[in-house]
Amino acid sequence: MLLVDADRPEPVRGGARELAVFLTPEPGAEAKEVEETIEGLLLRLEEFCSLADMIRSDTSQILEENIPLLKAKVVEMRGIYAKVDQLEAFVKMVRRHVSFLEAHVLQAERDHGALSQALRKWLGSSGLPALGNVHLGALQNFPPPSRSRDQPRL
């Protein structure tokens, strides 16, 4: 407890006022700090809003421009896929026909192999060169066989 002289109450009161002023925080500094924080938050909010607007405009651009282009490409690709499927079916059919023809050629060679060997022996004994023994140099003196217009080129 302070001993207060009843005769001099003024200095104690003045000291208490000075101490109160010293200990009381300055309202201007706190207010300034709060205002700076609010300004920072408002700035971030504005950046967020502009980013959201940019995303909305990009989304509308995608929906209005890019989606129709993609749809047209999908339709175009469906046609290409159909052609590829047709080509695959054609190749499969040709493969079956070629296999069938190869089997028939092999069977014909087996069936007529003995006849061709006998024919080669007979031609060889008669003094004529065998059909399989003709040299390419001898064929160069002969003109190439003529083709008719109806024959396809190979």
Rosetta silent file (secondary structure, phi, psi, omega in degrees, C-alpha in Angstrom):
SEQUENCE: MLLVDADRPEPVRGGARELAVFLTPEPGAEAKEVEETIEGLLLRLEEFCSLADMIRSDTSQILEENIPLLKAKVVEMRGIYAKVDQLEAFVKMVRRHVSFLEAHVLQAERDHGALSQALRKWLGSSGLPALGNVHLGALQNFPPPSRSRDQPRL
SCORE:     score description
SCORE:     0.000 S_00000001
   1 L     0.000  139.666 -178.591    0.000    0.000    0.000 S_00000001
   2 L   -88.598  140.105  175.387    1.195    3.400   -0.874 S_00000001
   3 L   -89.841  116.791 -178.609    1.391    5.972    1.622 S_00000001
   4 L  -107.399  128.983  177.415   -0.294    8.966    0.230 S_00000001
   5 L   -80.562  122.550 -177.612    0.174   12.200    1.814 S_00000001
   6 L   -63.898  -21.228 -179.802   -3.223   13.806    2.037 S_00000001
   7 L   -78.502  -27.488 -175.390   -1.639   17.111    1.530 S_00000001
   8 L  -124.517   68.212  179.632   -0.146   16.238   -1.800 S_00000001
   9 H   -77.153  -18.897 -174.073   -2.501   14.020   -3.767 S_00000001
  10 H   -66.044  -45.864 -178.405   -1.606   15.609   -7.083 S_00000001
  11 H   -64.026  -34.130 -179.363    1.859   14.029   -7.723 S_00000001
  12 H   -69.486  -43.168  179.023    0.576   10.513   -7.100 S_00000001
  13 H   -64.872  -38.282  178.729   -2.323   11.024   -9.422 S_00000001
  14 H   -66.036  -39.167  178.204   -0.022   12.510  -12.056 S_00000001
  15 H   -67.738  -37.624  178.515    2.314    9.510  -11.795 S_00000001
  16 H   -66.517  -37.384  177.868   -0.593    7.120  -12.101 S_00000001
  17 H   -65.760  -42.621  179.438   -1.785    8.950  -15.201 S_00000001
  18 H   -63.684  -42.488  178.421    1.664    8.771  -16.763 S_00000001
  19 H   -64.189  -40.404  179.040    1.898    5.077  -15.949 S_00000001
  20 H   -64.234  -42.657  178.805   -1.586    4.465  -17.405 S_00000001
  21 H   -65.736  -39.304 -179.510   -0.684    6.323  -20.611 S_00000001
  22 H   -66.707  -40.914 -177.216    2.594    4.403  -20.850 S_00000001
  23 H   -81.022  -21.612 -179.794    0.936    1.004  -20.359 S_00000001
  24 L   -75.601  126.661  179.666   -2.052    1.674  -22.652 S_00000001
  25 L   -67.783  153.542 -178.252   -1.285    0.493  -26.175 S_00000001
  26 L   -77.517  118.404 -176.999   -1.429    3.028  -28.931 S_00000001
  27 H   -65.805  -27.836 -179.130   -4.739    2.512  -30.767 S_00000001
  28 H   -66.646  -39.239 -178.561   -3.359    3.939  -33.997 S_00000001
  29 H   -69.055  -42.534  178.332   -0.648    1.245  -34.354 S_00000001
  30 H   -65.256  -42.953  179.768   -3.087   -1.610  -33.736 S_00000001
  31 H   -62.915  -39.605  179.416   -5.609   -0.150  -36.132 S_00000001
  32 H   -64.506  -41.245  179.079   -2.898    0.248  -38.779 S_00000001
  33 H   -64.645  -41.950  178.497   -1.862   -3.416  -38.377 S_00000001
  34 H   -64.811  -41.620  178.788   -5.487   -4.572  -38.676 S_00000001
  35 H   -63.420  -40.826  178.203   -5.979   -2.408  -41.783 S_00000001
  36 H   -64.126  -40.250  178.114   -2.837   -3.867  -43.413 S_00000001
  37 H   -63.711  -43.335  179.578   -4.061   -7.396  -42.701 S_00000001
  38 H   -64.114  -41.399  178.410   -7.471   -6.565  -44.173 S_00000001
  39 H   -61.397  -42.674  177.747   -5.814   -5.024  -47.265 S_00000001
  40 H   -61.744  -43.002  177.827   -3.723   -8.190  -47.750 S_00000001
  41 H   -64.948  -40.538  177.895   -6.807  -10.391  -47.464 S_00000001
  42 H   -64.169  -38.959  178.393   -8.726   -8.192  -49.919 S_00000001
  43 H   -63.738  -44.337  177.907   -5.823   -8.380  -52.376 S_00000001
  44 H   -64.594  -38.495  177.701   -5.764  -12.192  -52.150 S_00000001
  45 H   -63.952  -40.417  178.513   -9.546  -12.294  -52.549 S_00000001
  46 H   -65.260  -40.973  177.183   -9.305  -10.144  -55.682 S_00000001
  47 H   -63.113  -40.783  178.587   -6.593  -12.438  -57.134 S_00000001
  48 H   -63.561  -42.742  179.879   -8.787  -15.447  -56.380 S_00000001
  49 H   -64.405  -40.825  179.320  -11.793  -13.831  -58.091 S_00000001
  50 H   -67.267  -36.585  176.511   -9.744  -12.970  -61.183 S_00000001
  51 H   -65.042  -42.483  178.265   -8.439  -16.549  -61.315 S_00000001
  52 H   -63.316  -40.111  177.557  -11.996  -17.893  -61.038 S_00000001
  53 H   -64.201  -40.170  179.035  -13.115  -15.538  -63.853 S_00000001
  54 H   -64.755  -40.017  178.051  -10.231  -16.709  -66.025 S_00000001
  55 H   -65.264  -40.541  177.824  -11.187  -20.340  -65.423 S_00000001
  56 H   -62.366  -43.265 -179.105  -14.804  -19.563  -66.321 S_00000001
  57 H   -68.145  -38.078  176.962  -13.783  -17.860  -69.572 S_00000001
  58 H   -65.100  -40.021  178.905  -11.436  -20.739  -70.474 S_00000001
  59 H   -63.324  -43.663  179.490  -14.206  -23.224  -69.741 S_00000001
  60 H   -66.845  -36.038  177.122  -16.663  -21.362  -71.946 S_00000001
  61 H   -64.032  -42.296  179.023  -14.049  -21.167  -74.705 S_00000001
  62 H   -63.112  -44.213 -177.987  -13.509  -24.920  -74.454 S_00000001
  63 H   -67.436  -36.777 -174.790  -17.236  -25.588  -74.513 S_00000001
  64 H   -86.394  -32.852 -173.513  -17.929  -23.229  -77.416 S_00000001
  65 H  -109.395  -51.781 -170.456  -14.876  -23.798  -79.638 S_00000001
  66 H   -77.333  -36.122 -179.024  -12.916  -26.925  -78.813 S_00000001
  67 H   -62.654  -45.658  176.669  -15.760  -29.365  -78.114 S_00000001
  68 H   -61.732  -36.073  177.119  -17.312  -28.958  -81.601 S_00000001
  69 H   -64.642  -42.801  178.342  -13.867  -29.463  -83.176 S_00000001
  70 H   -64.091  -39.261  179.680  -13.350  -32.609  -81.130 S_00000001
  71 H   -63.727  -41.433  177.808  -16.795  -33.862  -82.079 S_00000001
  72 H   -63.841  -40.019  178.618  -16.036  -33.362  -85.783 S_00000001
  73 H   -65.679  -37.626  178.605  -12.748  -35.257  -85.393 S_00000001
  74 H   -63.243  -42.925  178.793  -14.558  -38.124  -83.647 S_00000001
  75 H   -63.328  -43.232  178.514  -17.006  -38.385  -86.549 S_00000001
  76 H   -62.114  -42.601 -179.028  -14.107  -38.306  -89.017 S_00000001
  77 H   -67.348  -32.221  177.057  -12.228  -40.985  -87.072 S_00000001
  78 H   -61.073  -40.821  176.258  -15.314  -43.236  -87.044 S_00000001
  79 H   -63.212  -40.903  179.033  -15.213  -43.206  -90.844 S_00000001
  80 H   -66.204  -41.894  178.397  -11.518  -44.045  -90.811 S_00000001
  81 H   -61.584  -38.789  178.343  -12.106  -46.853  -88.325 S_00000001
  82 H   -63.824  -41.658  178.155  -14.826  -48.265  -90.595 S_00000001
  83 H   -64.887  -40.486  178.068  -12.415  -48.222  -93.557 S_00000001
  84 H   -62.643  -41.885  178.162   -9.726  -49.924  -91.485 S_00000001
  85 H   -62.105  -40.943  178.094  -12.225  -52.623  -90.483 S_00000001
  86 H   -64.533  -41.378  177.982  -13.139  -53.143  -94.137 S_00000001
  87 H   -63.897  -39.736  177.759   -9.467  -53.392  -95.085 S_00000001
  88 H   -62.955  -41.724  178.934   -8.866  -55.939  -92.336 S_00000001
  89 H   -64.682  -40.689  179.004  -11.799  -58.013  -93.591 S_00000001
  90 H   -63.796  -44.978  179.036  -10.464  -57.785  -97.165 S_00000001
  91 H   -62.462  -38.915  178.805   -6.965  -58.861  -96.092 S_00000001
  92 H   -64.339  -41.903  179.304   -8.453  -61.773  -94.167 S_00000001
  93 H   -65.694  -44.264  178.814  -10.440  -62.860  -97.225 S_00000001
  94 H   -62.193  -40.968  178.531   -7.370  -62.566  -99.489 S_00000001
  95 H   -59.864  -42.456  178.724   -5.328  -64.569  -96.971 S_00000001
  96 H   -63.554  -43.430 -179.060   -7.937  -67.377  -97.057 S_00000001
  97 H   -66.129  -40.722  179.135   -7.977  -67.395 -100.873 S_00000001
  98 H   -64.895  -42.799  177.587   -4.182  -67.408 -101.090 S_00000001
  99 H   -61.175  -42.833  178.352   -3.977  -70.283  -98.622 S_00000001
 100 H   -61.038  -46.518 -179.829   -6.593  -72.169 -100.629 S_00000001
 101 H   -65.931  -40.748  177.865   -4.701  -71.577 -103.902 S_00000001
 102 H   -61.003  -41.201  178.359   -1.363  -72.540 -102.346 S_00000001
 103 H   -62.836  -42.137  179.221   -2.868  -75.786 -101.109 S_00000001
 104 H   -67.431  -39.616  178.376   -4.231  -76.539 -104.591 S_00000001
 105 H   -63.889  -44.416  178.010   -0.896  -75.678 -106.252 S_00000001
 106 H   -61.533  -40.692  178.865    0.975  -77.946 -103.850 S_00000001
 107 H   -65.944  -40.878  178.605   -1.514  -80.751 -104.502 S_00000001
 108 H   -64.951  -39.897  177.721   -1.201  -80.233 -108.279 S_00000001
 109 H   -64.038  -39.982  177.864    2.583  -80.326 -108.013 S_00000001
 110 H   -65.500  -44.045 -178.107    2.369  -83.558 -106.050 S_00000001
 111 H   -66.126  -38.901 -173.288   -0.104  -85.063 -108.519 S_00000001
 112 H  -107.299    8.367 -179.807    1.824  -84.047 -111.640 S_00000001
 113 H   -63.688  -41.462 -179.185    5.370  -84.137 -110.245 S_00000001
 114 H   -66.575  -37.797  179.830    6.095  -87.596 -111.641 S_00000001
 115 H   -65.643  -43.023 -178.532    4.795  -86.564 -115.078 S_00000001
 116 H   -68.168  -35.050  176.886    7.000  -83.456 -115.229 S_00000001
 117 H   -66.272  -40.238  178.105   10.088  -85.456 -114.216 S_00000001
 118 H   -64.994  -40.048  178.948    9.353  -88.000 -116.939 S_00000001
 119 H   -65.230  -40.247  178.589    8.857  -85.170 -119.454 S_00000001
 120 H   -64.873  -41.059  178.187   12.176  -83.606 -118.453 S_00000001
 121 H   -63.471  -42.804 -179.579   13.981  -86.938 -118.869 S_00000001
 122 H   -64.124  -43.711  178.779   12.413  -87.452 -122.292 S_00000001
 123 H   -67.333  -35.579  178.415   13.325  -83.883 -123.406 S_00000001
 124 H   -66.829  -36.169 -179.418   16.837  -84.326 -122.014 S_00000001
 125 H   -76.850  -21.516 -179.944   17.349  -87.580 -123.918 S_00000001
 126 L   -85.093   -2.445  177.698   16.113  -86.018 -127.173 S_00000001
 127 L    93.681   -4.269  176.392   18.877  -83.404 -127.082 S_00000001
 128 L   -85.031  141.403  177.597   16.669  -80.446 -126.224 S_00000001
 129 L   -65.498  142.908 -179.591   17.671  -78.463 -123.155 S_00000001
 130 L   -65.013  154.497 -176.845   15.395  -79.117 -120.241 S_00000001
 131 H   -62.903  -34.013 -178.252   12.874  -76.457 -119.410 S_00000001
 132 H   -81.880   -9.766 -175.156   14.461  -75.802 -116.047 S_00000001
 133 H  -102.076   11.067  179.594   17.982  -75.540 -117.457 S_00000001
 134 L   -72.046  129.047 -179.800   17.487  -72.524 -119.738 S_00000001
 135 L   -83.344  150.639  179.758   20.060  -69.829 -118.922 S_00000001
 136 H   -66.543  -31.013  179.162   19.018  -66.220 -118.537 S_00000001
 137 H   -62.122  -35.157  179.694   21.642  -65.113 -121.031 S_00000001
 138 H   -69.934  -30.368 -179.058   19.907  -67.106 -123.751 S_00000001
 139 H   -76.451  -16.109 -177.838   16.596  -65.401 -122.967 S_00000001
 140 L   -70.943  -22.306 -179.262   18.041  -61.926 -123.492 S_00000001
 141 L   -77.282  -17.589 -178.124   18.136  -62.414 -127.267 S_00000001
 142 L   -94.507  142.142  177.246   14.372  -62.910 -127.370 S_00000001
 143 L   -70.774  153.757  178.669   11.944  -59.949 -127.188 S_00000001
 144 L   -66.482  149.775 -179.732    9.641  -59.870 -124.176 S_00000001
 145 L   -64.479  142.541 -179.107    6.212  -61.379 -124.731 S_00000001
 146 L   -81.828  148.396  179.468    3.582  -58.878 -125.804 S_00000001
 147 L  -108.044  148.165  172.909    0.628  -58.252 -123.567 S_00000001
 148 L   -83.483  166.288 -178.418   -2.890  -57.618 -124.643 S_00000001
 149 L   -68.125  -26.166 -176.841   -4.694  -54.558 -123.363 S_00000001
 150 L   -78.112  -20.427 -178.338   -7.007  -56.639 -121.205 S_00000001
 151 L   -75.076  132.146  177.775   -4.167  -58.248 -119.247 S_00000001
 152 L   -75.100  152.081  175.939   -3.403  -56.405 -115.993 S_00000001
 153 L   -77.823  142.133  176.984    0.122  -55.220 -115.247 S_00000001
 154 L  -101.901    0.000    0.000    1.934  -56.997 -112.458 S_00000001
